Amino acid sequence: MKNSFRHMAVAKSDLGFRLVVSCMLLLITDCQSAQEHFNKHVALFIFGDSLFDSGNNNYINTNPNFQAKFWPYGESYFNPPTGRFSNGRLIPDFIAEFAGLPLIPAYLDPHYHNKEFGYGANFASGGSGVLVETNGGLVIDLKTQLQYFSDLEKRFRKNLGDVKAKQLLSNAVYLFSCGINDYASLLRNNQSSHHHQQYVEMVIGNLTDVFKEIHEKGGRKIGITTIPQLGCLPIARAQQPCNTCYEEFNTIASLHNRAVSKKMKEMTKQFEGFMFANYDHSTALSKRMKNPSKYGFKVGDSGCCGSGPLRGLYSCGGKRGIRKFELCDNPDDYLFFDSAHPSEAACRQFAELFWEGESKVTSPYNLKAFF
Ligand SMILES: *[C@@H]1O[C@H](CO)[C@@H](O)[C@H](O)[C@H]1NC(C)=O
Ligand SMILES: *[C@@H]1O[C@H](CO)[C@@H](O)[C@H](O)[C@H]1NC(C)=O
């Protein structure tokens, strides 16, 4: 079994290599029209947590709980691992592909130091929340992500001039995956539930401030995702008696989702030209957990990589305090790659829904309409 797994890994990395080569050829043939292209394409800026982080946490002072730069992360697509919390590509990687853009680089990746980031940048950081306190000091909080974006904006203005820079920012699409870690940290700290409403308001207040600042800089097109039923993730169920869902976690996720949706509608009226694509990730994930085979998965409740019940212990890779972990043969059969993060196959499906889902999945716009 081990041998056949190895073969598969080789075959896949060979495919990866060919993909890289053909991408390079594409880039070369595209060179003449680069300037023209630069004026025409829509850039993609990415903010948020581990669902979107393409490797920024590799470059900060943190610990392996907040990193995924070791095998078997990335095993199906990237070699060496990039820091993405999955076996391969994430939702924003597929969005970039659908939009005809290259993979959007992690802002802190030293290979891109002082590069122009004309196609956009990824500022997301695994473990981060909307609030500065959430996993404070170990992640890049959303305020700092926004600060990096402001630095980049200044660079755009310097390099392109005010008019072109503004044009780039107002055409661009801004993706957010935020809030999950704020609520995880709230429940870890065992706050009594009558504070929950207040906490949700604080999270959304801070999130709204970020949207306002992006609007001020010219941004108009925002893509957000609802927060899933967190209490049913393998990582939450593994800690529950009889591995049932942790309902309090789900309740607060629903509270957040309702409040965000209301807030977005208000902002559309208050802020000129503001447009939202709100992708209902929560429903999409729940449907696949309940009925995995309908969506091409063999397993919907357990992780591919991890240990303990439902492989729900966050031990994938063996570097987070638990050395031993199990790894499935084919991550594509699994909805979850590790105890909390979707597999590449699942991310592709989610990205398709975000990109061109009908209005009961992604509304009032889908991302395709923005590009
Ligand atoms: C959380 O709070 C409840 C009630 O306030 C208490 O019974 C429980 O022991 C606390 N749990 C932890 C882990 O502190
Ligand atoms: C933002 O969060 C901080 C805590 O991190 C809080 O003190 C502040 O009131 C929040 N701002 C808004 C507008 O809710």
GROMACS .gro file of C-alpha atoms and ligand atoms in nm:
model
  399
    1MET     CA    1   0.000   0.000   0.000
    2LYS     CA    2   0.284   0.230   0.090
    3ASN     CA    3   0.442   0.163  -0.250
    4SER     CA    4   0.131   0.235  -0.448
    5PHE     CA    5   0.094   0.557  -0.256
    6ARG     CA    6   0.447   0.656  -0.350
    7HIS     CA    7   0.374   0.587  -0.716
    8MET     CA    8   0.072   0.802  -0.704
    9ALA     CA    9   0.271   1.084  -0.547
   10VAL     CA   10   0.531   1.065  -0.824
   11ALA     CA   11   0.271   1.063  -1.097
   12LYS     CA   12   0.106   1.366  -0.945
   13SER     CA   13   0.422   1.570  -0.898
   14ASP     CA   14   0.512   1.492  -1.260
   15LEU     CA   15   0.178   1.635  -1.364
   16GLY     CA   16   0.249   1.935  -1.140
   17PHE     CA   17   0.581   1.986  -1.316
   18ARG     CA   18   0.419   1.978  -1.658
   19LEU     CA   19   0.160   2.226  -1.542
   20VAL     CA   20   0.434   2.457  -1.418
   21VAL     CA   21   0.618   2.430  -1.750
   22SER     CA   22   0.310   2.502  -1.954
   23CYS     CA   23   0.231   2.799  -1.730
   24MET     CA   24   0.581   2.934  -1.791
   25LEU     CA   25   0.533   2.900  -2.166
   26LEU     CA   26   0.206   3.083  -2.133
   27LEU     CA   27   0.381   3.362  -1.947
   28ILE     CA   28   0.650   3.392  -2.214
   29THR     CA   29   0.407   3.409  -2.505
   30ASP     CA   30   0.211   3.660  -2.304
   31CYS     CA   31   0.508   3.891  -2.263
   32GLN     CA   32   0.442   4.123  -2.556
   33SER     CA   33   0.092   4.190  -2.438
   34ALA     CA   34   0.195   4.222  -2.072
   35GLN     CA   35   0.153   4.597  -2.061
   36GLU     CA   36  -0.183   4.578  -2.232
   37HIS     CA   37  -0.285   4.293  -2.005
   38PHE     CA   38  -0.183   4.487  -1.698
   39ASN     CA   39  -0.432   4.755  -1.792
   40LYS     CA   40  -0.714   4.514  -1.858
   41HIS     CA   41  -0.710   4.243  -1.596
   42VAL     CA   42  -0.894   4.249  -1.267
   43ALA     CA   43  -0.663   4.207  -0.966
   44LEU     CA   44  -0.744   3.984  -0.670
   45PHE     CA   45  -0.667   4.077  -0.308
   46ILE     CA   46  -0.713   3.810  -0.044
   47PHE     CA   47  -0.761   3.857   0.331
   48GLY     CA   48  -0.844   3.625   0.617
   49ASP     CA   49  -0.750   3.299   0.784
   50SER     CA   50  -0.622   2.949   0.707
   51LEU     CA   51  -0.893   2.883   0.449
   52PHE     CA   52  -0.719   3.144   0.232
   53ASP     CA   53  -0.357   3.163   0.359
   54SER     CA   54  -0.120   3.070   0.075
   55GLY     CA   55   0.192   3.078   0.293
   56ASN     CA   56   0.224   3.408   0.479
   57ASN     CA   57   0.261   3.229   0.812
   58ASN     CA   58   0.580   3.065   0.685
   59TYR     CA   59   0.744   3.404   0.731
   60ILE     CA   60   0.628   3.510   1.076
   61ASN     CA   61   0.746   3.412   1.420
   62THR     CA   62   0.487   3.155   1.526
   63ASN     CA   63   0.452   2.780   1.593
   64PRO     CA   64   0.344   2.475   1.389
   65ASN     CA   65  -0.018   2.507   1.507
   66PHE     CA   66  -0.039   2.807   1.276
   67GLN     CA   67   0.171   2.668   0.993
   68ALA     CA   68   0.138   2.404   0.723
   69LYS     CA   69   0.477   2.414   0.557
   70PHE     CA   70   0.548   2.044   0.611
   71TRP     CA   71   0.442   1.716   0.449
   72PRO     CA   72   0.173   1.594   0.388
   73TYR     CA   73   0.031   1.944   0.339
   74GLY     CA   74   0.040   2.027  -0.028
   75GLU     CA   75   0.111   1.664  -0.125
   76SER     CA   76  -0.136   1.650  -0.415
   77TYR     CA   77  -0.023   1.963  -0.595
   78PHE     CA   78   0.265   2.157  -0.441
   79ASN     CA   79   0.612   2.025  -0.380
   80PRO     CA   80   0.761   2.141  -0.150
   81PRO     CA   81   0.461   2.237   0.068
   82THR     CA   82   0.371   2.604   0.040
   83GLY     CA   83   0.205   2.661   0.375
   84ARG     CA   84  -0.148   2.610   0.245
   85PHE     CA   85  -0.367   2.426   0.497
   86SER     CA   86  -0.479   2.150   0.259
   87ASN     CA   87  -0.341   1.877   0.036
   88GLY     CA   88  -0.341   2.116  -0.258
   89ARG     CA   89  -0.497   2.436  -0.383
   90LEU     CA   90  -0.737   2.652  -0.182
   91ILE     CA   91  -1.053   2.839  -0.279
   92PRO     CA   92  -0.872   3.161  -0.387
   93ASP     CA   93  -0.632   2.958  -0.605
   94PHE     CA   94  -0.926   2.822  -0.804
   95ILE     CA   95  -1.090   3.164  -0.818
   96ALA     CA   96  -0.768   3.303  -0.967
   97GLU     CA   97  -0.766   3.018  -1.219
   98PHE     CA   98  -1.129   3.079  -1.320
   99ALA     CA   99  -1.052   3.450  -1.360
  100GLY     CA  100  -0.755   3.374  -1.589
  101LEU     CA  101  -0.503   3.502  -1.333
  102PRO     CA  102  -0.186   3.325  -1.215
  103LEU     CA  103  -0.168   3.198  -0.855
  104ILE     CA  104  -0.178   3.507  -0.634
  105PRO     CA  105   0.144   3.526  -0.428
  106ALA     CA  106   0.161   3.544  -0.049
  107TYR     CA  107   0.249   3.902   0.034
  108LEU     CA  108   0.528   3.804   0.276
  109ASP     CA  109   0.693   3.555   0.040
  110PRO     CA  110   1.050   3.691   0.005
  111HIS     CA  111   1.057   3.584  -0.362
  112TYR     CA  112   0.806   3.859  -0.422
  113HIS     CA  113   0.975   4.119  -0.205
  114ASN     CA  114   0.931   4.455  -0.379
  115LYS     CA  115   0.757   4.294  -0.677
  116GLU     CA  116   0.469   4.484  -0.826
  117PHE     CA  117   0.183   4.245  -0.733
  118GLY     CA  118  -0.004   4.362  -1.042
  119TYR     CA  119  -0.236   4.059  -1.035
  120GLY     CA  120  -0.304   4.106  -0.664
  121ALA     CA  121  -0.168   3.982  -0.334
  122ASN     CA  122  -0.265   3.736  -0.062
  123PHE     CA  123  -0.248   3.877   0.292
  124ALA     CA  124  -0.433   3.595   0.472
  125SER     CA  125  -0.287   3.431   0.781
  126GLY     CA  126  -0.385   3.097   0.934
  127GLY     CA  127  -0.530   3.137   1.284
  128SER     CA  128  -0.609   3.504   1.242
  129GLY     CA  129  -0.940   3.657   1.329
  130VAL     CA  130  -1.107   3.992   1.286
  131LEU     CA  131  -1.006   4.098   1.638
  132VAL     CA  132  -0.645   4.183   1.714
  133GLU     CA  133  -0.663   3.972   2.033
  134THR     CA  134  -0.747   3.650   1.849
  135ASN     CA  135  -0.432   3.434   1.866
  136GLY     CA  136  -0.256   3.767   1.921
  137GLY     CA  137   0.116   3.773   1.848
  138LEU     CA  138   0.109   3.440   1.665
  139VAL     CA  139  -0.073   3.544   1.348
  140ILE     CA  140  -0.115   3.844   1.118
  141ASP     CA  141  -0.436   4.002   1.243
  142LEU     CA  142  -0.678   4.161   0.999
  143LYS     CA  143  -0.573   4.517   1.091
  144THR     CA  144  -0.213   4.433   1.001
  145GLN     CA  145  -0.328   4.264   0.679
  146LEU     CA  146  -0.503   4.590   0.592
  147GLN     CA  147  -0.188   4.784   0.679
  148TYR     CA  148   0.006   4.569   0.431
  149PHE     CA  149  -0.258   4.641   0.172
  150SER     CA  150  -0.217   5.015   0.239
  151ASP     CA  151   0.159   4.983   0.192
  152LEU     CA  152   0.097   4.812  -0.139
  153GLU     CA  153  -0.151   5.082  -0.241
  154LYS     CA  154   0.118   5.346  -0.186
  155ARG     CA  155   0.353   5.145  -0.403
  156PHE     CA  156   0.089   5.119  -0.679
  157ARG     CA  157   0.047   5.494  -0.670
  158LYS     CA  158   0.419   5.551  -0.690
  159ASN     CA  159   0.467   5.305  -0.977
  160LEU     CA  160   0.153   5.362  -1.181
  161GLY     CA  161   0.044   5.710  -1.085
  162ASP     CA  162  -0.271   5.800  -0.891
  163VAL     CA  163  -0.518   5.750  -1.173
  164LYS     CA  164  -0.405   5.405  -1.282
  165ALA     CA  165  -0.359   5.292  -0.922
  166LYS     CA  166  -0.711   5.397  -0.836
  167GLN     CA  167  -0.838   5.221  -1.147
  168LEU     CA  168  -0.662   4.900  -1.047
  169LEU     CA  169  -0.808   4.914  -0.696
  170SER     CA  170  -1.161   4.994  -0.805
  171ASN     CA  171  -1.164   4.714  -1.063
  172ALA     CA  172  -1.012   4.467  -0.818
  173VAL     CA  173  -1.194   4.196  -0.627
  174TYR     CA  174  -1.138   4.159  -0.250
  175LEU     CA  175  -1.194   3.819  -0.089
  176PHE     CA  176  -1.243   3.765   0.284
  177SER     CA  177  -1.257   3.457   0.506
  178CYS     CA  178  -1.287   3.594   0.858
  179GLY     CA  179  -1.441   3.524   1.197
  180ILE     CA  180  -1.393   3.152   1.253
  181ASN     CA  181  -1.095   3.198   1.485
  182ASP     CA  182  -1.259   3.481   1.679
  183TYR     CA  183  -1.542   3.248   1.776
  184ALA     CA  184  -1.312   2.953   1.842
  185SER     CA  185  -1.116   3.171   2.079
  186LEU     CA  186  -1.432   3.301   2.248
  187LEU     CA  187  -1.552   2.950   2.322
  188ARG     CA  188  -1.207   2.836   2.435
  189ASN     CA  189  -1.218   3.112   2.691
  190ASN     CA  190  -1.554   2.982   2.811
  191GLN     CA  191  -1.746   3.308   2.799
  192SER     CA  192  -2.103   3.265   2.912
  193SER     CA  193  -2.343   3.275   2.624
  194HIS     CA  194  -2.522   3.599   2.711
  195HIS     CA  195  -2.208   3.781   2.596
  196HIS     CA  196  -2.224   3.621   2.253
  197GLN     CA  197  -2.446   3.879   2.085
  198GLN     CA  198  -2.219   4.156   2.206
  199TYR     CA  199  -1.911   3.973   2.083
  200VAL     CA  200  -2.062   3.914   1.738
  201GLU     CA  201  -2.135   4.287   1.715
  202MET     CA  202  -1.776   4.367   1.800
  203VAL     CA  203  -1.643   4.124   1.537
  204ILE     CA  204  -1.874   4.265   1.273
  205GLY     CA  205  -1.799   4.624   1.376
  206ASN     CA  206  -1.431   4.563   1.314
  207LEU     CA  207  -1.495   4.377   0.989
  208THR     CA  208  -1.715   4.660   0.866
  209ASP     CA  209  -1.436   4.910   0.942
  210VAL     CA  210  -1.207   4.713   0.713
  211PHE     CA  211  -1.467   4.717   0.433
  212LYS     CA  212  -1.506   5.093   0.478
  213GLU     CA  213  -1.134   5.148   0.447
  214ILE     CA  214  -1.120   4.940   0.131
  215HIS     CA  215  -1.407   5.145  -0.008
  216GLU     CA  216  -1.219   5.464   0.080
  217LYS     CA  217  -0.921   5.341  -0.122
  218GLY     CA  218  -1.147   5.283  -0.420
  219GLY     CA  219  -1.238   4.914  -0.371
  220ARG     CA  220  -1.591   4.822  -0.475
  221LYS     CA  221  -1.621   4.444  -0.519
  222ILE     CA  222  -1.612   4.235  -0.202
  223GLY     CA  223  -1.645   3.858  -0.180
  224ILE     CA  224  -1.722   3.706   0.160
  225THR     CA  225  -1.807   3.357   0.281
  226THR     CA  226  -2.045   3.259   0.557
  227ILE     CA  227  -1.893   3.082   0.857
  228PRO     CA  228  -1.964   2.708   0.858
  229GLN     CA  229  -2.128   2.510   1.135
  230LEU     CA  230  -1.803   2.499   1.325
  231GLY     CA  231  -1.932   2.263   1.592
  232CYS     CA  232  -1.955   1.981   1.335
  233LEU     CA  233  -1.597   2.001   1.209
  234PRO     CA  234  -1.396   1.688   1.299
  235ILE     CA  235  -1.180   1.897   1.533
  236ALA     CA  236  -1.485   2.006   1.736
  237ARG     CA  237  -1.664   1.672   1.734
  238ALA     CA  238  -1.351   1.485   1.846
  239GLN     CA  239  -1.368   1.671   2.176
  240GLN     CA  240  -1.737   1.605   2.237
  241PRO     CA  241  -1.886   1.311   2.426
  242CYS     CA  242  -2.001   1.054   2.165
  243ASN     CA  243  -1.851   1.281   1.893
  244THR     CA  244  -2.170   1.477   1.845
  245CYS     CA  245  -2.166   1.830   1.707
  246TYR     CA  246  -2.083   2.108   1.952
  247GLU     CA  247  -2.405   2.303   1.917
  248GLU     CA  248  -2.300   2.622   2.092
  249PHE     CA  249  -2.035   2.671   1.824
  250ASN     CA  250  -2.297   2.632   1.550
  251THR     CA  251  -2.532   2.877   1.717
  252ILE     CA  252  -2.274   3.152   1.725
  253ALA     CA  253  -2.175   3.086   1.362
  254SER     CA  254  -2.540   3.130   1.259
  255LEU     CA  255  -2.569   3.446   1.466
  256HIS     CA  256  -2.264   3.589   1.287
  257ASN     CA  257  -2.390   3.493   0.941
  258ARG     CA  258  -2.729   3.655   0.987
  259ALA     CA  259  -2.575   3.974   1.124
  260VAL     CA  260  -2.318   3.999   0.844
  261SER     CA  261  -2.578   3.952   0.575
  262LYS     CA  262  -2.788   4.232   0.725
  263LYS     CA  263  -2.485   4.459   0.756
  264MET     CA  264  -2.384   4.402   0.394
  265LYS     CA  265  -2.727   4.510   0.274
  266GLU     CA  266  -2.700   4.830   0.478
  267MET     CA  267  -2.353   4.903   0.345
  268THR     CA  268  -2.466   4.860  -0.014
  269LYS     CA  269  -2.710   5.144   0.045
  270GLN     CA  270  -2.472   5.367   0.242
  271PHE     CA  271  -2.154   5.335   0.036
  272GLU     CA  272  -2.163   5.438  -0.324
  273GLY     CA  273  -2.089   5.157  -0.570
  274PHE     CA  274  -2.030   4.890  -0.304
  275MET     CA  275  -2.109   4.538  -0.427
  276PHE     CA  276  -2.100   4.208  -0.240
  277ALA     CA  277  -2.079   3.844  -0.331
  278ASN     CA  278  -2.181   3.653  -0.019
  279TYR     CA  279  -2.109   3.284  -0.073
  280ASP     CA  280  -2.298   3.052   0.161
  281HIS     CA  281  -2.007   2.829   0.253
  282SER     CA  282  -2.192   2.707   0.561
  283THR     CA  283  -2.471   2.542   0.362
  284ALA     CA  284  -2.233   2.407   0.099
  285LEU     CA  285  -2.018   2.240   0.366
  286SER     CA  286  -2.314   2.105   0.566
  287LYS     CA  287  -2.468   1.946   0.256
  288ARG     CA  288  -2.143   1.767   0.182
  289MET     CA  289  -2.102   1.651   0.542
  290LYS     CA  290  -2.453   1.505   0.541
  291ASN     CA  291  -2.443   1.351   0.198
  292PRO     CA  292  -2.081   1.314   0.084
  293SER     CA  293  -2.144   1.058  -0.191
  294LYS     CA  294  -2.379   1.294  -0.372
  295TYR     CA  295  -2.080   1.523  -0.423
  296GLY     CA  296  -1.821   1.260  -0.509
  297PHE     CA  297  -1.671   1.206  -0.163
  298LYS     CA  298  -1.646   0.875   0.021
  299VAL     CA  299  -1.601   1.034   0.364
  300GLY     CA  300  -1.769   1.350   0.491
  301ASP     CA  301  -1.724   1.344   0.866
  302SER     CA  302  -1.364   1.243   0.925
  303GLY     CA  303  -1.036   1.404   0.820
  304CYS     CA  304  -0.791   1.237   0.581
  305CYS     CA  305  -0.495   1.337   0.798
  306GLY     CA  306  -0.492   1.343   1.178
  307SER     CA  307  -0.541   1.113   1.475
  308GLY     CA  308  -0.801   1.009   1.729
  309PRO     CA  309  -1.176   0.995   1.673
  310LEU     CA  310  -1.269   1.117   1.322
  311ARG     CA  311  -0.898   1.200   1.284
  312GLY     CA  312  -1.015   1.511   1.463
  313LEU     CA  313  -0.699   1.571   1.665
  314TYR     CA  314  -0.502   1.847   1.496
  315SER     CA  315  -0.188   1.639   1.449
  316CYS     CA  316  -0.149   1.622   1.070
  317GLY     CA  317   0.222   1.624   0.987
  318GLY     CA  318   0.330   1.521   1.337
  319LYS     CA  319   0.478   1.857   1.433
  320ARG     CA  320   0.213   1.994   1.666
  321GLY     CA  321   0.295   1.809   1.984
  322ILE     CA  322   0.156   1.473   1.868
  323ARG     CA  323   0.409   1.278   1.660
  324LYS     CA  324   0.186   0.999   1.531
  325PHE     CA  325  -0.086   1.060   1.278
  326GLU     CA  326  -0.280   0.871   1.014
  327LEU     CA  327  -0.299   0.966   0.648
  328CYS     CA  328  -0.554   0.837   0.397
  329ASP     CA  329  -0.448   0.705   0.057
  330ASN     CA  330  -0.661   0.933  -0.152
  331PRO     CA  331  -0.743   1.281  -0.016
  332ASP     CA  332  -0.986   1.337  -0.306
  333ASP     CA  333  -1.220   1.088  -0.135
  334TYR     CA  334  -1.240   1.314   0.170
  335LEU     CA  335  -1.429   1.636   0.231
  336PHE     CA  336  -1.174   1.731   0.499
  337PHE     CA  337  -0.801   1.699   0.453
  338ASP     CA  338  -0.705   1.757   0.816
  339SER     CA  339  -0.923   1.795   1.123
  340ALA     CA  340  -1.045   2.142   1.026
  341HIS     CA  341  -0.961   2.221   0.664
  342PRO     CA  342  -1.125   2.103   0.342
  343SER     CA  343  -0.942   1.892   0.085
  344GLU     CA  344  -0.837   2.034  -0.251
  345ALA     CA  345  -1.124   1.851  -0.422
  346ALA     CA  346  -1.368   2.019  -0.183
  347CYS     CA  347  -1.204   2.360  -0.229
  348ARG     CA  348  -1.255   2.331  -0.604
  349GLN     CA  349  -1.627   2.268  -0.555
  350PHE     CA  350  -1.656   2.559  -0.311
  351ALA     CA  351  -1.470   2.789  -0.549
  352GLU     CA  352  -1.708   2.692  -0.830
  353LEU     CA  353  -2.005   2.789  -0.612
  354PHE     CA  354  -1.841   3.119  -0.514
  355TRP     CA  355  -1.756   3.184  -0.879
  356GLU     CA  356  -2.081   3.102  -1.054
  357GLY     CA  357  -2.325   2.973  -0.794
  358GLU     CA  358  -2.688   3.068  -0.842
  359SER     CA  359  -2.838   3.334  -0.621
  360LYS     CA  360  -2.945   3.106  -0.339
  361VAL     CA  361  -2.580   3.005  -0.293
  362THR     CA  362  -2.393   3.326  -0.376
  363SER     CA  363  -2.572   3.658  -0.369
  364PRO     CA  364  -2.652   3.924  -0.469
  365TYR     CA  365  -2.358   3.888  -0.711
  366ASN     CA  366  -2.132   3.594  -0.777
  367LEU     CA  367  -1.761   3.646  -0.842
  368LYS     CA  368  -1.789   3.579  -1.212
  369ALA     CA  369  -1.999   3.893  -1.241
  370PHE     CA  370  -1.711   4.091  -1.086
  371PHE     CA  371  -1.444   3.984  -1.333
  372LIG     C1  372  -1.703   2.675   3.168
  372LIG     O1  373  -1.805   2.741   3.240
  372LIG     C2  374  -1.897   2.652   3.302
  372LIG     C3  375  -2.010   2.733   3.365
  372LIG     O2  376  -1.976   2.867   3.382
  372LIG     C4  377  -1.824   2.562   3.402
  372LIG     O3  378  -1.916   2.470   3.462
  372LIG     C5  379  -1.713   2.484   3.328
  372LIG     O4  380  -1.641   2.408   3.419
  372LIG     C6  381  -1.621   2.581   3.255
  372LIG     N1  382  -1.528   2.504   3.173
  372LIG     C7  383  -1.399   2.532   3.166
  372LIG     C8  384  -1.318   2.446   3.075
  372LIG     O5  385  -1.347   2.622   3.230
  373LIG     C1  386  -1.294   4.628   1.741
  373LIG     O1  387  -1.239   4.534   1.830
  373LIG     C2  388  -1.184   4.588   1.947
  373LIG     C3  389  -1.123   4.472   2.020
  373LIG     O2  390  -1.028   4.410   1.938
  373LIG     C4  391  -1.290   4.662   2.025
  373LIG     O3  392  -1.234   4.721   2.140
  373LIG     C5  393  -1.351   4.769   1.935
  373LIG     O4  394  -1.460   4.829   2.002
  373LIG     C6  395  -1.404   4.705   1.806
  373LIG     N1  396  -1.452   4.809   1.715
  373LIG     C7  397  -1.579   4.810   1.668
  373LIG     C8  398  -1.613   4.918   1.573
  373LIG     O5  399  -1.661   4.725   1.699
   0.00000   0.00000   0.00000
